[in-house]
């Protein structure tokens, strides 16, 4: 009888461990926020989205107000089209600016909203006209090196 009780407790402990690992995996993969509230979709076109991925957060003033639903390439405009799903509890003016930002120096990328002053609010399927693309570290380094090289040529 003692052996079966011990086996039962070990089994429960193993099941609890597997459950904890599952919850941790969902948290790391941004899958834990199963959104059952009402949402609406908007989209924005960017010159460069850097390392932005689907399910990345959409934040305004540091608060997560939605998620990136999808990313595609617009063959007519030659721009990246980012579709975002926003919670209906959060309303933004039509002149809201969308920027691709990075958490920390080399952290994950997300879409940041800065609200404008328009009277009309964004609705289902609207496009954000004011966008700022991701800052690509390699481009910044190459611009810095090019400007330093140009300074060196001018001194001779």
Tab-separated table of N, CA and C in Angstrom:
chain	number	residue	atom	x	y	z
A	1	UNK	N	0.812	-1.190	0.000
A	1	UNK	CA	0.000	0.000	0.000
A	1	UNK	C	0.860	1.260	0.000
A	2	UNK	N	1.969	1.241	0.706
A	2	UNK	CA	2.845	2.395	0.754
A	2	UNK	C	3.462	2.690	-0.610
A	3	UNK	N	3.790	1.664	-1.343
A	3	UNK	CA	4.406	1.844	-2.650
A	3	UNK	C	3.445	2.525	-3.622
A	4	UNK	N	2.188	2.144	-3.649
A	4	UNK	CA	1.221	2.745	-4.568
A	4	UNK	C	0.928	4.200	-4.175
A	5	UNK	N	0.932	4.534	-2.903
A	5	UNK	CA	0.728	5.912	-2.459
A	5	UNK	C	1.896	6.776	-2.910
A	6	UNK	N	3.109	6.252	-2.776
A	6	UNK	CA	4.291	6.968	-3.223
A	6	UNK	C	4.252	7.175	-4.736
A	7	UNK	N	3.856	6.156	-5.487
A	7	UNK	CA	3.743	6.279	-6.938
A	7	UNK	C	2.694	7.325	-7.327
A	8	UNK	N	1.609	7.392	-6.590
A	8	UNK	CA	0.576	8.383	-6.848
A	8	UNK	C	1.114	9.793	-6.664
A	9	UNK	N	1.837	10.033	-5.578
A	9	UNK	CA	2.394	11.361	-5.320
A	9	UNK	C	3.442	11.744	-6.361
A	10	UNK	N	4.267	10.788	-6.757
A	10	UNK	CA	5.261	11.056	-7.798
A	10	UNK	C	4.562	11.394	-9.116
A	11	UNK	N	3.520	10.676	-9.453
A	11	UNK	CA	2.751	10.936	-10.671
A	11	UNK	C	2.125	12.323	-10.655
A	12	UNK	N	1.549	12.710	-9.525
A	12	UNK	CA	0.963	14.048	-9.392
A	12	UNK	C	2.029	15.132	-9.534
A	13	UNK	N	3.182	14.900	-8.922
A	13	UNK	CA	4.283	15.864	-9.017
A	13	UNK	C	4.759	16.017	-10.458
A	14	UNK	N	4.866	14.913	-11.186
A	14	UNK	CA	5.297	14.953	-12.584
A	14	UNK	C	4.252	15.691	-13.434
A	15	UNK	N	2.968	15.421	-13.198
A	15	UNK	CA	1.906	16.116	-13.944
A	15	UNK	C	1.933	17.621	-13.663
A	16	UNK	N	2.166	18.002	-12.422
A	16	UNK	CA	2.252	19.421	-12.071
A	16	UNK	C	3.458	20.066	-12.767
A	17	UNK	N	4.568	19.354	-12.834
A	17	UNK	CA	5.754	19.873	-13.526
A	17	UNK	C	5.518	20.058	-15.014
A	18	UNK	N	4.864	19.100	-15.649
A	18	UNK	CA	4.560	19.215	-17.076
A	18	UNK	C	3.605	20.378	-17.311
A	19	UNK	N	2.626	20.559	-16.440
A	19	UNK	CA	1.696	21.683	-16.551
A	19	UNK	C	2.414	23.017	-16.411
A	20	UNK	N	3.343	23.100	-15.466
A	20	UNK	CA	4.107	24.335	-15.275
A	20	UNK	C	4.966	24.638	-16.504
A	21	UNK	N	5.580	23.629	-17.094
A	21	UNK	CA	6.380	23.834	-18.310
A	21	UNK	C	5.504	24.295	-19.477
A	22	UNK	N	4.294	23.774	-19.576
A	22	UNK	CA	3.375	24.184	-20.632
A	22	UNK	C	2.997	25.660	-20.474
A	23	UNK	N	2.689	26.071	-19.256
A	23	UNK	CA	2.349	27.471	-18.993
A	23	UNK	C	3.537	28.374	-19.299
A	24	UNK	N	4.741	27.957	-18.908
A	24	UNK	CA	5.942	28.733	-19.190
A	24	UNK	C	6.177	28.866	-20.693
A	25	UNK	N	5.976	27.783	-21.440
A	25	UNK	CA	6.158	27.833	-22.891
A	25	UNK	C	5.156	28.777	-23.537
A	26	UNK	N	3.927	28.786	-23.060
A	26	UNK	CA	2.919	29.702	-23.598
A	26	UNK	C	3.258	31.149	-23.279
A	27	UNK	N	3.770	31.407	-22.090
A	27	UNK	CA	4.162	32.771	-21.715
A	27	UNK	C	5.311	33.264	-22.586
A	28	UNK	N	6.310	32.431	-22.791
A	28	UNK	CA	7.478	32.818	-23.583
A	28	UNK	C	7.078	33.060	-25.038
A	29	UNK	N	6.148	32.261	-25.548
A	29	UNK	CA	5.731	32.385	-26.939
A	29	UNK	C	4.635	33.398	-27.170
A	30	UNK	N	4.317	34.237	-26.182
A	30	UNK	CA	3.257	35.242	-26.286
A	30	UNK	C	1.912	34.631	-26.647
A	31	UNK	N	1.694	33.391	-26.280
A	31	UNK	CA	0.442	32.726	-26.606
A	31	UNK	C	-0.517	32.699	-25.423
A	32	UNK	N	-0.081	33.196	-24.289
A	32	UNK	CA	-0.907	33.084	-23.086
A	32	UNK	C	-2.095	34.023	-23.115
A	33	UNK	N	-1.997	35.101	-23.855
A	33	UNK	CA	-3.089	36.064	-23.891
A	33	UNK	C	-4.164	35.646	-24.868
A	34	UNK	N	-4.906	34.611	-24.548
A	34	UNK	CA	-6.002	34.212	-25.403
A	34	UNK	C	-7.076	35.281	-25.289
A	35	UNK	N	-7.205	36.067	-26.335
A	35	UNK	CA	-8.068	37.230	-26.303
A	35	UNK	C	-9.475	36.834	-26.711
A	36	UNK	N	-10.397	36.882	-25.770
A	36	UNK	CA	-11.778	36.547	-26.065
A	36	UNK	C	-12.643	37.802	-26.134
A	37	UNK	N	-12.050	38.974	-25.886
A	37	UNK	CA	-12.804	40.215	-25.957
A	37	UNK	C	-12.949	40.646	-27.415
A	38	UNK	N	-13.812	41.627	-27.636
A	38	UNK	CA	-14.032	42.146	-28.988
A	38	UNK	C	-12.805	42.902	-29.459
A	39	UNK	N	-12.489	42.743	-30.727
A	39	UNK	CA	-11.323	43.398	-31.310
A	39	UNK	C	-11.696	44.021	-32.648
A	40	UNK	N	-10.808	44.871	-33.142
A	40	UNK	CA	-10.925	45.391	-34.496
A	40	UNK	C	-9.530	45.425	-35.100
A	41	UNK	N	-9.480	45.335	-36.437
A	41	UNK	CA	-8.191	45.292	-37.118
A	41	UNK	C	-7.921	46.578	-37.870
A	42	UNK	N	-6.680	47.018	-37.800
A	42	UNK	CA	-6.186	48.134	-38.592
A	42	UNK	C	-4.872	47.682	-39.220
A	43	UNK	N	-4.412	48.420	-40.206
A	43	UNK	CA	-3.131	48.053	-40.814
A	43	UNK	C	-2.296	49.290	-41.080
A	44	UNK	N	-1.016	49.063	-41.281
A	44	UNK	CA	-0.078	50.136	-41.585
A	44	UNK	C	0.995	49.602	-42.516
A	45	UNK	N	1.494	50.465	-43.385
A	45	UNK	CA	2.577	50.105	-44.300
A	45	UNK	C	3.882	50.708	-43.789
A	46	UNK	N	4.937	49.906	-43.814
A	46	UNK	CA	6.250	50.333	-43.342
A	46	UNK	C	7.290	50.065	-44.423
A	47	UNK	N	8.312	50.944	-44.500
A	47	UNK	CA	9.437	50.716	-45.408
A	47	UNK	C	10.253	49.512	-44.969
A	48	UNK	N	10.436	49.365	-43.648
A	48	UNK	CA	11.259	48.291	-43.103
A	48	UNK	C	10.697	47.903	-41.742
A	49	UNK	N	10.395	46.616	-41.559
A	49	UNK	CA	9.852	46.173	-40.277
A	49	UNK	C	10.909	45.521	-39.393
A	50	UNK	N	12.138	45.432	-39.870
A	50	UNK	CA	13.204	44.838	-39.057
A	50	UNK	C	12.872	43.407	-38.687
A	51	UNK	N	12.903	43.094	-37.390
A	51	UNK	CA	12.640	41.740	-36.910
A	51	UNK	C	11.261	41.583	-36.297
A	52	UNK	N	10.305	42.423	-36.694
A	52	UNK	CA	8.947	42.322	-36.156
A	52	UNK	C	8.328	40.993	-36.561
A	53	UNK	N	7.634	40.373	-35.626
A	53	UNK	CA	7.040	39.059	-35.868
A	53	UNK	C	5.552	39.085	-35.551
A	54	UNK	N	4.787	38.175	-36.169
A	54	UNK	CA	3.382	38.050	-35.770
A	54	UNK	C	3.276	37.747	-34.275
A	55	UNK	N	2.209	38.201	-33.647
A	55	UNK	CA	1.929	38.076	-32.213
A	55	UNK	C	2.761	39.037	-31.378
A	56	UNK	N	3.550	39.906	-32.019
A	56	UNK	CA	4.288	40.924	-31.272
A	56	UNK	C	3.285	41.906	-30.673
A	57	UNK	N	3.592	42.478	-29.530
A	57	UNK	CA	2.635	43.393	-28.911
A	57	UNK	C	2.520	44.721	-29.649
A	58	UNK	N	1.351	45.310	-29.537
A	58	UNK	CA	1.109	46.686	-29.960
A	58	UNK	C	0.899	47.458	-28.670
A	59	UNK	N	1.745	48.479	-28.441
A	59	UNK	CA	1.707	49.202	-27.166
A	59	UNK	C	1.450	50.686	-27.395
A	60	UNK	N	0.782	51.274	-26.426
A	60	UNK	CA	0.616	52.721	-26.377
A	60	UNK	C	0.841	53.139	-24.940
A	61	UNK	N	1.775	54.043	-24.724
A	61	UNK	CA	2.156	54.505	-23.385
A	61	UNK	C	2.585	53.334	-22.498
A	62	UNK	N	3.182	52.310	-23.098
A	62	UNK	CA	3.671	51.161	-22.344
A	62	UNK	C	2.629	50.104	-22.056
A	63	UNK	N	1.373	50.338	-22.444
A	63	UNK	CA	0.287	49.392	-22.195
A	63	UNK	C	0.035	48.589	-23.462
A	64	UNK	N	-0.079	47.271	-23.332
A	64	UNK	CA	-0.376	46.421	-24.483
A	64	UNK	C	-1.843	46.617	-24.855
A	65	UNK	N	-2.082	47.133	-26.067
A	65	UNK	CA	-3.445	47.415	-26.528
A	65	UNK	C	-3.870	46.477	-27.653
A	66	UNK	N	-2.940	45.622	-28.097
A	66	UNK	CA	-3.261	44.692	-29.167
A	66	UNK	C	-2.063	43.842	-29.534
A	67	UNK	N	-2.205	43.139	-30.645
A	67	UNK	CA	-1.140	42.254	-31.143
A	67	UNK	C	-1.047	42.383	-32.662
A	68	UNK	N	0.138	42.062	-33.181
A	68	UNK	CA	0.327	42.002	-34.627
A	68	UNK	C	-0.328	40.707	-35.113
A	69	UNK	N	-1.309	40.852	-36.012
A	69	UNK	CA	-2.051	39.688	-36.499
A	69	UNK	C	-1.371	39.047	-37.703
A	70	UNK	N	-0.720	39.849	-38.522
A	70	UNK	CA	-0.079	39.297	-39.706
A	70	UNK	C	0.835	40.309	-40.371
A	71	UNK	N	1.770	39.777	-41.146
A	71	UNK	CA	2.723	40.611	-41.881
A	71	UNK	C	2.780	40.080	-43.305
A	72	UNK	N	2.665	40.994	-44.281
A	72	UNK	CA	2.745	40.587	-45.675
A	72	UNK	C	3.487	41.661	-46.463
A	73	UNK	N	3.727	41.377	-47.730
A	73	UNK	CA	4.421	42.314	-48.606
A	73	UNK	C	3.440	42.825	-49.647
A	74	UNK	N	3.357	44.135	-49.798
A	74	UNK	CA	2.483	44.761	-50.786
A	74	UNK	C	3.249	44.871	-52.103
A	75	UNK	N	2.832	44.079	-53.104
A	75	UNK	CA	3.537	44.045	-54.393
A	75	UNK	C	3.369	45.316	-55.210
A	76	UNK	N	2.360	46.119	-54.915
A	76	UNK	CA	2.136	47.352	-55.670
A	76	UNK	C	2.948	48.516	-55.101
A	77	UNK	N	2.984	48.630	-53.785
A	77	UNK	CA	3.691	49.738	-53.141
A	77	UNK	C	5.112	49.373	-52.727
A	78	UNK	N	5.435	48.075	-52.754
A	78	UNK	CA	6.739	47.567	-52.338
A	78	UNK	C	7.037	47.934	-50.888
A	79	UNK	N	6.049	47.759	-50.039
A	79	UNK	CA	6.160	48.038	-48.608
A	79	UNK	C	5.669	46.835	-47.824
A	80	UNK	N	6.088	46.760	-46.576
A	80	UNK	CA	5.596	45.712	-45.684
A	80	UNK	C	4.261	46.166	-45.100
A	81	UNK	N	3.274	45.290	-45.157
A	81	UNK	CA	1.948	45.592	-44.605
A	81	UNK	C	1.790	44.825	-43.297
A	82	UNK	N	1.566	45.563	-42.216
A	82	UNK	CA	1.413	44.965	-40.890
A	82	UNK	C	-0.044	45.117	-40.475
A	83	UNK	N	-0.696	43.985	-40.234
A	83	UNK	CA	-2.091	43.984	-39.782
A	83	UNK	C	-2.083	43.796	-38.275
A	84	UNK	N	-2.775	44.693	-37.580
A	84	UNK	CA	-2.794	44.674	-36.115
A	84	UNK	C	-4.226	44.507	-35.614
A	85	UNK	N	-4.375	43.683	-34.588
A	85	UNK	CA	-5.660	43.485	-33.931
A	85	UNK	C	-5.633	44.245	-32.620
A	86	UNK	N	-6.555	45.194	-32.467
A	86	UNK	CA	-6.617	46.026	-31.267
A	86	UNK	C	-7.866	45.696	-30.466
A	87	UNK	N	-7.768	45.791	-29.157
A	87	UNK	CA	-8.903	45.582	-28.273
A	87	UNK	C	-9.881	46.742	-28.442
A	88	UNK	N	-11.171	46.424	-28.514
A	88	UNK	CA	-12.190	47.471	-28.708
A	88	UNK	C	-12.254	48.455	-27.546
A	89	UNK	N	-11.707	48.096	-26.400
A	89	UNK	CA	-11.694	49.007	-25.253
A	89	UNK	C	-10.770	50.201	-25.492
A	90	UNK	N	-9.850	50.081	-26.446
A	90	UNK	CA	-8.883	51.136	-26.720
A	90	UNK	C	-9.214	51.782	-28.056
A	91	UNK	N	-9.525	53.065	-28.023
A	91	UNK	CA	-9.843	53.839	-29.228
A	91	UNK	C	-8.695	54.797	-29.516
A	92	UNK	N	-8.341	54.907	-30.783
A	92	UNK	CA	-7.264	55.801	-31.197
A	92	UNK	C	-7.750	56.705	-32.320
A	93	UNK	N	-7.274	57.958	-32.330
A	93	UNK	CA	-7.625	58.873	-33.429
A	93	UNK	C	-7.062	58.375	-34.758
A	94	UNK	N	-7.658	58.840	-35.850
A	94	UNK	CA	-7.238	58.384	-37.174
A	94	UNK	C	-5.840	58.859	-37.537
A	95	UNK	N	-5.345	59.912	-36.889
A	95	UNK	CA	-4.000	60.403	-37.191
A	95	UNK	C	-2.950	59.865	-36.218
A	96	UNK	N	-3.214	58.703	-35.650
A	96	UNK	CA	-2.259	58.050	-34.753
A	96	UNK	C	-1.010	57.634	-35.529
A	97	UNK	N	0.142	57.788	-34.901
A	97	UNK	CA	1.416	57.389	-35.506
A	97	UNK	C	1.797	56.003	-35.010
A	98	UNK	N	2.176	55.124	-35.931
A	98	UNK	CA	2.646	53.778	-35.598
A	98	UNK	C	4.143	53.698	-35.873
A	99	UNK	N	4.900	53.265	-34.875
A	99	UNK	CA	6.355	53.123	-35.012
A	99	UNK	C	6.756	51.725	-34.605
A	100	UNK	N	7.794	51.212	-35.237
A	100	UNK	CA	8.341	49.926	-34.821
A	100	UNK	C	9.497	50.223	-33.885
A	101	UNK	N	9.359	49.776	-32.658
A	101	UNK	CA	10.321	50.072	-31.599
A	101	UNK	C	10.923	48.778	-31.074
A	102	UNK	N	11.982	48.922	-30.284
A	102	UNK	CA	12.674	47.771	-29.710
A	102	UNK	C	12.689	47.891	-28.201
A	103	UNK	N	12.385	46.787	-27.525
A	103	UNK	CA	12.481	46.750	-26.067
A	103	UNK	C	13.949	46.606	-25.697
A	104	UNK	N	14.520	47.617	-25.086
A	104	UNK	CA	15.935	47.574	-24.730
A	104	UNK	C	16.805	47.781	-25.952
A	105	UNK	N	18.081	47.470	-25.798
A	105	UNK	CA	19.023	47.681	-26.895
A	105	UNK	C	18.865	46.654	-28.005
A	106	UNK	N	18.770	45.391	-27.641
A	106	UNK	CA	18.646	44.325	-28.642
A	106	UNK	C	17.464	43.413	-28.340
A	107	UNK	N	16.412	43.948	-27.723
A	107	UNK	CA	15.266	43.140	-27.333
A	107	UNK	C	14.296	42.907	-28.471
A	108	UNK	N	13.114	42.395	-28.107
A	108	UNK	CA	12.090	42.116	-29.106
A	108	UNK	C	11.518	43.416	-29.671
A	109	UNK	N	11.005	43.339	-30.870
A	109	UNK	CA	10.423	44.517	-31.491
A	109	UNK	C	8.913	44.492	-31.323
A	110	UNK	N	8.329	45.685	-31.238
A	110	UNK	CA	6.888	45.830	-31.088
A	110	UNK	C	6.443	47.081	-31.825
A	111	UNK	N	5.134	47.211	-31.991
A	111	UNK	CA	4.582	48.394	-32.636
A	111	UNK	C	4.126	49.346	-31.538
A	112	UNK	N	4.591	50.585	-31.612
A	112	UNK	CA	4.213	51.601	-30.636
A	112	UNK	C	3.283	52.621	-31.264
A	113	UNK	N	2.190	52.929	-30.573
A	113	UNK	CA	1.221	53.921	-31.045
A	113	UNK	C	1.400	55.210	-30.261
A	114	UNK	N	1.364	56.341	-30.972
A	114	UNK	CA	1.298	57.666	-30.352
A	114	UNK	C	0.034	58.315	-30.903
A	115	UNK	N	-0.913	58.586	-30.023
A	115	UNK	CA	-2.211	59.105	-30.444
A	115	UNK	C	-2.082	60.514	-30.989
A	116	UNK	N	-2.885	60.803	-31.999
A	116	UNK	CA	-2.946	62.125	-32.587
A	116	UNK	C	-4.073	62.935	-31.975
A	117	UNK	N	-4.569	63.913	-32.709
A	117	UNK	CA	-5.602	64.782	-32.183
A	117	UNK	C	-6.878	64.807	-33.003
A	118	UNK	N	-7.026	63.896	-33.948
A	118	UNK	CA	-8.203	63.866	-34.808
A	118	UNK	C	-9.456	63.542	-34.000
A	119	UNK	N	-10.587	64.097	-34.433
A	119	UNK	CA	-11.862	63.833	-33.762
A	119	UNK	C	-12.368	62.427	-34.075
A	120	UNK	N	-12.129	61.950	-35.299
A	120	UNK	CA	-12.617	60.632	-35.710
A	120	UNK	C	-11.658	59.555	-35.219
A	121	UNK	N	-12.230	58.437	-34.809
A	121	UNK	CA	-11.436	57.325	-34.284
A	121	UNK	C	-11.227	56.251	-35.353
A	122	UNK	N	-10.170	55.450	-35.169
A	122	UNK	CA	-9.911	54.333	-36.069
A	122	UNK	C	-11.054	53.325	-35.966
A	123	UNK	N	-11.390	52.714	-37.093
A	123	UNK	CA	-12.434	51.696	-37.134
A	123	UNK	C	-11.890	50.461	-37.846
A	124	UNK	N	-12.690	49.415	-37.899
A	124	UNK	CA	-12.315	48.158	-38.540
A	124	UNK	C	-11.821	48.415	-39.964
A	125	UNK	N	-10.610	47.927	-40.269
A	125	UNK	CA	-10.062	48.001	-41.618
A	125	UNK	C	-9.381	49.296	-41.992
A	126	UNK	N	-9.321	50.263	-41.091
A	126	UNK	CA	-8.660	51.539	-41.398
A	126	UNK	C	-7.148	51.366	-41.511
A	127	UNK	N	-6.537	52.292	-42.238
A	127	UNK	CA	-5.086	52.280	-42.410
A	127	UNK	C	-4.478	53.434	-41.630
A	128	UNK	N	-3.363	53.170	-40.991
A	128	UNK	CA	-2.590	54.218	-40.322
A	128	UNK	C	-1.671	54.827	-41.368
A	129	UNK	N	-1.796	56.121	-41.568
A	129	UNK	CA	-1.012	56.806	-42.611
A	129	UNK	C	0.370	57.222	-42.123
A	130	UNK	N	0.487	57.559	-40.851
A	130	UNK	CA	1.753	58.037	-40.305
A	130	UNK	C	2.505	56.867	-39.670
A	131	UNK	N	3.600	56.467	-40.287
A	131	UNK	CA	4.377	55.339	-39.773
A	131	UNK	C	5.851	55.698	-39.708
A	132	UNK	N	6.548	55.025	-38.824
A	132	UNK	CA	7.999	55.166	-38.708
A	132	UNK	C	8.577	53.758	-38.685
A	133	UNK	N	9.450	53.477	-39.626
A	133	UNK	CA	10.007	52.138	-39.768
A	133	UNK	C	10.992	51.811	-38.660
A	134	UNK	N	11.358	50.546	-38.604
A	134	UNK	CA	12.311	50.072	-37.613
A	134	UNK	C	13.689	50.663	-37.867
A	135	UNK	N	14.411	50.914	-36.802
A	135	UNK	CA	15.790	51.370	-36.901
A	135	UNK	C	16.664	50.127	-37.032
A	136	UNK	N	17.390	50.043	-38.130
A	136	UNK	CA	18.244	48.893	-38.387
A	136	UNK	C	19.659	49.241	-37.944
A	137	UNK	N	20.174	48.493	-36.988
A	137	UNK	CA	21.474	48.780	-36.391
A	137	UNK	C	22.595	48.808	-37.438
A	138	UNK	N	22.528	47.906	-38.395
A	138	UNK	CA	23.569	47.849	-39.427
A	138	UNK	C	23.595	49.133	-40.255
A	139	UNK	N	22.408	49.684	-40.554
A	139	UNK	CA	22.346	50.933	-41.323
A	139	UNK	C	22.938	52.094	-40.533
A	140	UNK	N	22.661	52.148	-39.236
A	140	UNK	CA	23.228	53.208	-38.399
A	140	UNK	C	24.747	53.128	-38.351
A	141	UNK	N	25.270	51.926	-38.214
A	141	UNK	CA	26.723	51.742	-38.161
A	141	UNK	C	27.358	52.149	-39.487
A	142	UNK	N	26.735	51.744	-40.600
A	142	UNK	CA	27.311	52.092	-41.906
A	142	UNK	C	27.249	53.605	-42.149
A	143	UNK	N	26.177	54.274	-41.713
A	143	UNK	CA	26.110	55.734	-41.854
A	143	UNK	C	27.178	56.414	-41.012
A	144	UNK	N	27.394	55.915	-39.808
A	144	UNK	CA	28.420	56.471	-38.935
A	144	UNK	C	29.799	56.313	-39.559
A	145	UNK	N	30.107	55.108	-40.052
A	145	UNK	CA	31.409	54.863	-40.666
A	145	UNK	C	31.595	55.705	-41.927
A	146	UNK	N	30.527	55.846	-42.717
A	146	UNK	CA	30.616	56.650	-43.940
A	146	UNK	C	30.879	58.117	-43.597
A	147	UNK	N	30.201	58.640	-42.572
A	147	UNK	CA	30.418	60.038	-42.193
A	147	UNK	C	31.828	60.245	-41.644
A	148	UNK	N	32.343	59.268	-40.904
A	148	UNK	CA	33.727	59.367	-40.402
A	148	UNK	C	34.739	59.304	-41.551
A	149	UNK	N	34.441	58.470	-42.533
A	149	UNK	CA	35.342	58.378	-43.690
A	149	UNK	C	35.315	59.682	-44.480
A	150	UNK	N	34.144	60.301	-44.595
A	150	UNK	CA	34.024	61.579	-45.322
A	150	UNK	C	34.766	62.680	-44.573
A	151	UNK	N	34.752	62.664	-43.253
A	151	UNK	CA	35.486	63.656	-42.458
A	151	UNK	C	36.985	63.478	-42.671
A	152	UNK	N	37.430	62.254	-42.732
A	152	UNK	CA	38.859	61.978	-42.915
A	152	UNK	C	39.357	62.441	-44.273
A	153	UNK	N	38.504	62.301	-45.322
A	153	UNK	CA	38.900	62.733	-46.665
A	153	UNK	C	38.974	64.243	-46.762
A	154	UNK	N	38.156	64.948	-46.008
A	154	UNK	CA	38.117	66.407	-46.070
A	154	UNK	C	39.304	67.061	-45.404
A	155	UNK	N	40.011	66.393	-44.504
A	155	UNK	CA	41.124	66.970	-43.743
A	155	UNK	C	42.427	66.940	-44.510
A	156	UNK	N	42.506	66.185	-45.572
A	156	UNK	CA	43.766	66.063	-46.284
A	156	UNK	C	44.044	67.209	-47.166
